[in-house]
């Protein structure tokens, strides 16, 4: 009895109540890695702030909602309404915001519980460019659309002053290898895009139009295109007439022909020759590749890839023809070949080399990724053609190894437009744009054809010197 009075009642209920009121254990520290790859303890960085949206006026009712149009449209889509409200903004900028799903519209009462809640904006829903506008409908889109109206950077040189400076102009003029009243011929360096769009400001068409006018009101225009990583000859038309006729020639010789027999004969002599370094060697030393091409979309339409089309031709195939010739023996698992495209399809030479010949171009990781891996991991020994003894590459003394050559771990694309033969269109076009079948009176003695040769870029020169002159 004495023992029970000293201990008192059982302490377990009170202990349970005390434990139930304890705070939960402190959270473990968060390890955050910044942009310099330094690990730090602390809370994670705050997420992105909500995008500031701009509200357009309600869509008006009536027979002519788009005031100023000559013909009133039967229906108005969302992209047409946005372009009408921002007439000074380039159409590519507006379309890019629709492609990125950054354009919203106010939800109706029936739609609030569905689409709007999923988009975490209880009064807005994402809309597509082809949705039809209804009277009173209001569109909301990012403020970046209106900011594009301030300066059209894609039309000017990419510098701080938005005008070409002396160094940029001099650099572009050094690329020009021929100039007359009708055309410009440049030796394009690699890693420079040809055609500019919203995220690209330093493309060749933009730079040339701004810095290579040479006194004309309008800058030159691209007659044909090269890939971003391809180097070599690039033809531009200085007048509207020369650009149009040469563009027809690069599309199809039949389109470029006229009643002039002299001009038609010159058009038939048109050609382009490329030099390429490929992994492996084709089975035949020369031949003609007849392999139609088609495009497939990847990553939900965000990327595209060119592949060999099905022989049935039901998948929108385009005819593609390429002549090729092997220029030398295989050295270190690679060989030089000469390519002459008879049609002008996108990525034609790269796909024909990789898919039709089975020898992808060095540096073409899009169409020859797996071959590049095998080529780097398992180099094949090469043999001297006369004695049969194995040989190896020796780096020449005093040769500067530039990033991107065949000696580099990650070589650049080895595809170069080496030679071009085009009609001398300046002989047939006068200063006023008139066409003369037999040539203008002051230029009858000028040649009917023009032939151009472009030296290879530095990384291909190194590969050529190493592979063609230093065998032991």
CSV table of N, CA and C in Angstrom, one decimal, residues 21-86:
chain,number,residue,atom,x,y,z
A,21,UNK,N,1.8,15.7,-28.5
A,21,UNK,CA,1.9,17.2,-28.7
A,21,UNK,C,3.3,17.6,-29.3
A,22,UNK,N,4.2,16.6,-29.4
A,22,UNK,CA,5.5,17.0,-29.9
A,22,UNK,C,5.4,17.4,-31.4
A,23,UNK,N,6.3,18.3,-31.8
A,23,UNK,CA,6.4,18.8,-33.2
A,23,UNK,C,7.0,17.7,-34.0
A,24,UNK,N,6.7,17.6,-35.3
A,24,UNK,CA,7.3,16.6,-36.2
A,24,UNK,C,8.8,16.9,-36.3
A,25,UNK,N,9.6,15.9,-36.7
A,25,UNK,CA,11.1,16.1,-36.8
A,25,UNK,C,11.4,17.2,-37.9
A,26,UNK,N,12.5,17.9,-37.6
A,26,UNK,CA,12.9,19.0,-38.5
A,26,UNK,C,13.2,18.4,-39.9
A,27,UNK,N,12.9,19.0,-41.0
A,27,UNK,CA,13.2,18.5,-42.3
A,27,UNK,C,14.7,18.5,-42.5
A,28,UNK,N,15.1,17.5,-43.4
A,28,UNK,CA,16.5,17.4,-43.7
A,28,UNK,C,17.0,18.6,-44.5
A,29,UNK,N,18.2,19.0,-44.4
A,29,UNK,CA,18.7,20.1,-45.2
A,29,UNK,C,18.7,19.8,-46.7
A,30,UNK,N,18.4,20.8,-47.5
A,30,UNK,CA,18.3,20.7,-48.9
A,30,UNK,C,19.7,21.0,-49.5
A,31,UNK,N,20.2,20.2,-50.4
A,31,UNK,CA,21.5,20.4,-51.1
A,31,UNK,C,21.1,21.0,-52.4
A,32,UNK,N,21.6,22.3,-52.7
A,32,UNK,CA,21.3,23.0,-53.9
A,32,UNK,C,22.6,23.2,-54.7
A,33,UNK,N,22.6,22.9,-56.0
A,33,UNK,CA,23.7,23.1,-56.8
A,33,UNK,C,23.5,24.3,-57.7
A,34,UNK,N,24.3,25.3,-57.7
A,34,UNK,CA,24.1,26.4,-58.5
A,34,UNK,C,24.7,26.2,-59.9
A,35,UNK,N,24.8,27.3,-60.7
A,35,UNK,CA,25.3,27.3,-62.0
A,35,UNK,C,26.7,27.0,-62.1
A,36,UNK,N,27.5,27.2,-61.1
A,36,UNK,CA,28.9,26.9,-61.1
A,36,UNK,C,29.3,25.6,-60.5
A,37,UNK,N,28.2,24.7,-60.4
A,37,UNK,CA,28.4,23.3,-59.9
A,37,UNK,C,29.0,23.3,-58.4
A,38,UNK,N,28.5,24.3,-57.6
A,38,UNK,CA,28.9,24.3,-56.2
A,38,UNK,C,27.7,24.0,-55.4
A,39,UNK,N,27.9,23.0,-54.5
A,39,UNK,CA,26.8,22.5,-53.7
A,39,UNK,C,26.7,23.4,-52.5
A,40,UNK,N,25.5,23.8,-52.1
A,40,UNK,CA,25.2,24.6,-51.0
A,40,UNK,C,24.0,24.1,-50.2
A,41,UNK,N,24.0,24.3,-48.9
A,41,UNK,CA,22.9,24.0,-48.1
A,41,UNK,C,21.9,25.1,-48.1
A,42,UNK,N,20.6,24.8,-48.2
A,42,UNK,CA,19.6,25.9,-48.1
A,42,UNK,C,18.4,25.5,-48.9
A,43,UNK,N,17.4,26.4,-48.8
A,43,UNK,CA,16.2,26.1,-49.5
A,43,UNK,C,16.4,26.2,-51.1
A,44,UNK,N,15.6,25.5,-51.9
A,44,UNK,CA,15.8,25.6,-53.3
A,44,UNK,C,15.4,27.0,-53.8
A,45,UNK,N,15.9,27.3,-55.0
A,45,UNK,CA,15.7,28.6,-55.5
A,45,UNK,C,14.2,28.8,-55.9
A,46,UNK,N,13.6,30.0,-55.8
A,46,UNK,CA,12.2,30.1,-56.1
A,46,UNK,C,12.0,29.8,-57.6
A,47,UNK,N,10.8,29.3,-57.9
A,47,UNK,CA,10.5,29.0,-59.3
A,47,UNK,C,10.2,30.2,-60.1
A,48,UNK,N,10.0,30.0,-61.4
A,48,UNK,CA,9.7,31.1,-62.3
A,48,UNK,C,8.5,31.9,-61.9
A,49,UNK,N,8.5,33.2,-62.0
A,49,UNK,CA,7.4,34.0,-61.7
A,49,UNK,C,6.3,33.8,-62.8
A,50,UNK,N,5.1,34.0,-62.5
A,50,UNK,CA,4.0,33.9,-63.5
A,50,UNK,C,4.2,34.9,-64.6
A,51,UNK,N,4.0,34.5,-65.9
A,51,UNK,CA,4.2,35.3,-67.0
A,51,UNK,C,3.2,36.4,-67.1
A,52,UNK,N,3.6,37.6,-67.3
A,52,UNK,CA,2.7,38.8,-67.4
A,52,UNK,C,2.0,38.7,-68.7
A,53,UNK,N,0.7,38.8,-68.7
A,53,UNK,CA,-0.2,38.6,-69.9
A,53,UNK,C,-0.7,40.0,-70.3
A,54,UNK,N,-1.0,40.1,-71.6
A,54,UNK,CA,-1.6,41.3,-72.1
A,54,UNK,C,-2.9,40.9,-72.7
A,55,UNK,N,-3.9,41.7,-72.4
A,55,UNK,CA,-5.3,41.5,-72.8
A,55,UNK,C,-5.7,42.3,-74.0
A,56,UNK,N,-6.2,41.6,-75.0
A,56,UNK,CA,-6.7,42.3,-76.2
A,56,UNK,C,-8.1,42.7,-76.1
A,57,UNK,N,-8.6,43.7,-76.8
A,57,UNK,CA,-10.0,44.1,-76.7
A,57,UNK,C,-10.9,43.0,-77.1
A,58,UNK,N,-12.1,43.0,-76.6
A,58,UNK,CA,-13.1,41.9,-77.0
A,58,UNK,C,-13.3,41.9,-78.5
A,59,UNK,N,-13.5,40.7,-79.0
A,59,UNK,CA,-13.7,40.6,-80.4
A,59,UNK,C,-15.1,41.2,-80.8
A,60,UNK,N,-15.1,42.2,-81.7
A,60,UNK,CA,-16.3,42.9,-82.0
A,60,UNK,C,-17.3,42.0,-82.8
A,61,UNK,N,-18.6,42.4,-82.7
A,61,UNK,CA,-19.6,41.8,-83.5
A,61,UNK,C,-19.9,42.6,-84.7
A,62,UNK,N,-20.4,42.0,-85.7
A,62,UNK,CA,-20.7,42.7,-86.9
A,62,UNK,C,-20.2,42.0,-88.2
A,63,UNK,N,-20.6,42.5,-89.3
A,63,UNK,CA,-20.2,41.9,-90.6
A,63,UNK,C,-18.7,42.1,-90.9
A,64,UNK,N,-18.1,43.1,-90.4
A,64,UNK,CA,-16.7,43.4,-90.7
A,64,UNK,C,-15.9,43.6,-89.4
A,65,UNK,N,-15.5,42.5,-88.8
A,65,UNK,CA,-14.8,42.7,-87.5
A,65,UNK,C,-13.3,43.2,-87.7
A,66,UNK,N,-12.7,42.9,-88.8
A,66,UNK,CA,-11.4,43.4,-89.1
A,66,UNK,C,-11.4,44.6,-90.0
A,67,UNK,N,-11.5,45.7,-89.3
A,67,UNK,CA,-11.6,47.0,-90.1
A,67,UNK,C,-10.3,47.2,-90.9
A,68,UNK,N,-10.5,47.7,-92.1
A,68,UNK,CA,-9.4,48.0,-93.0
A,68,UNK,C,-9.2,47.0,-94.1
A,69,UNK,N,-9.8,45.8,-93.9
A,69,UNK,CA,-9.6,44.8,-94.9
A,69,UNK,C,-10.4,45.1,-96.1
A,70,UNK,N,-9.9,44.8,-97.3
A,70,UNK,CA,-10.6,45.0,-98.6
A,70,UNK,C,-11.8,44.1,-98.7
A,71,UNK,N,-11.6,42.8,-98.3
A,71,UNK,CA,-12.7,41.8,-98.3
A,71,UNK,C,-12.9,41.3,-96.9
A,72,UNK,N,-14.1,41.4,-96.5
A,72,UNK,CA,-14.5,40.9,-95.1
A,72,UNK,C,-14.4,39.4,-95.1
A,73,UNK,N,-13.6,38.8,-94.2
A,73,UNK,CA,-13.6,37.3,-94.1
A,73,UNK,C,-14.9,36.7,-93.6
A,74,UNK,N,-15.1,35.5,-94.0
A,74,UNK,CA,-16.3,34.8,-93.5
A,74,UNK,C,-16.2,34.5,-92.0
A,75,UNK,N,-15.0,34.0,-91.7
A,75,UNK,CA,-14.7,33.7,-90.3
A,75,UNK,C,-13.3,34.2,-89.9
A,76,UNK,N,-13.1,34.5,-88.7
A,76,UNK,CA,-11.9,35.1,-88.2
A,76,UNK,C,-11.3,34.1,-87.2
A,77,UNK,N,-10.1,33.6,-87.4
A,77,UNK,CA,-9.4,32.7,-86.5
A,77,UNK,C,-8.6,33.5,-85.4
A,78,UNK,N,-8.2,32.8,-84.4
A,78,UNK,CA,-7.5,33.5,-83.3
A,78,UNK,C,-6.2,34.1,-83.8
A,79,UNK,N,-5.4,33.5,-84.7
A,79,UNK,CA,-4.2,34.0,-85.2
A,79,UNK,C,-4.4,35.3,-86.0
A,80,UNK,N,-5.5,35.3,-86.8
A,80,UNK,CA,-5.8,36.4,-87.6
A,80,UNK,C,-6.2,37.6,-86.8
A,81,UNK,N,-6.9,37.4,-85.7
A,81,UNK,CA,-7.3,38.5,-84.8
A,81,UNK,C,-6.0,39.1,-84.1
A,82,UNK,N,-5.1,38.2,-83.6
A,82,UNK,CA,-3.9,38.7,-83.0
A,82,UNK,C,-3.0,39.5,-84.0
A,83,UNK,N,-2.9,39.0,-85.2
A,83,UNK,CA,-2.1,39.7,-86.2
A,83,UNK,C,-2.7,41.0,-86.6
A,84,UNK,N,-4.1,41.1,-86.5
A,84,UNK,CA,-4.7,42.3,-86.8
A,84,UNK,C,-4.5,43.4,-85.7
A,85,UNK,N,-4.4,42.9,-84.5
A,85,UNK,CA,-4.2,43.8,-83.4
A,85,UNK,C,-2.7,44.3,-83.3
A,86,UNK,N,-1.8,43.4,-83.8
A,86,UNK,CA,-0.4,43.8,-83.8
A,86,UNK,C,0.1,43.7,-85.2
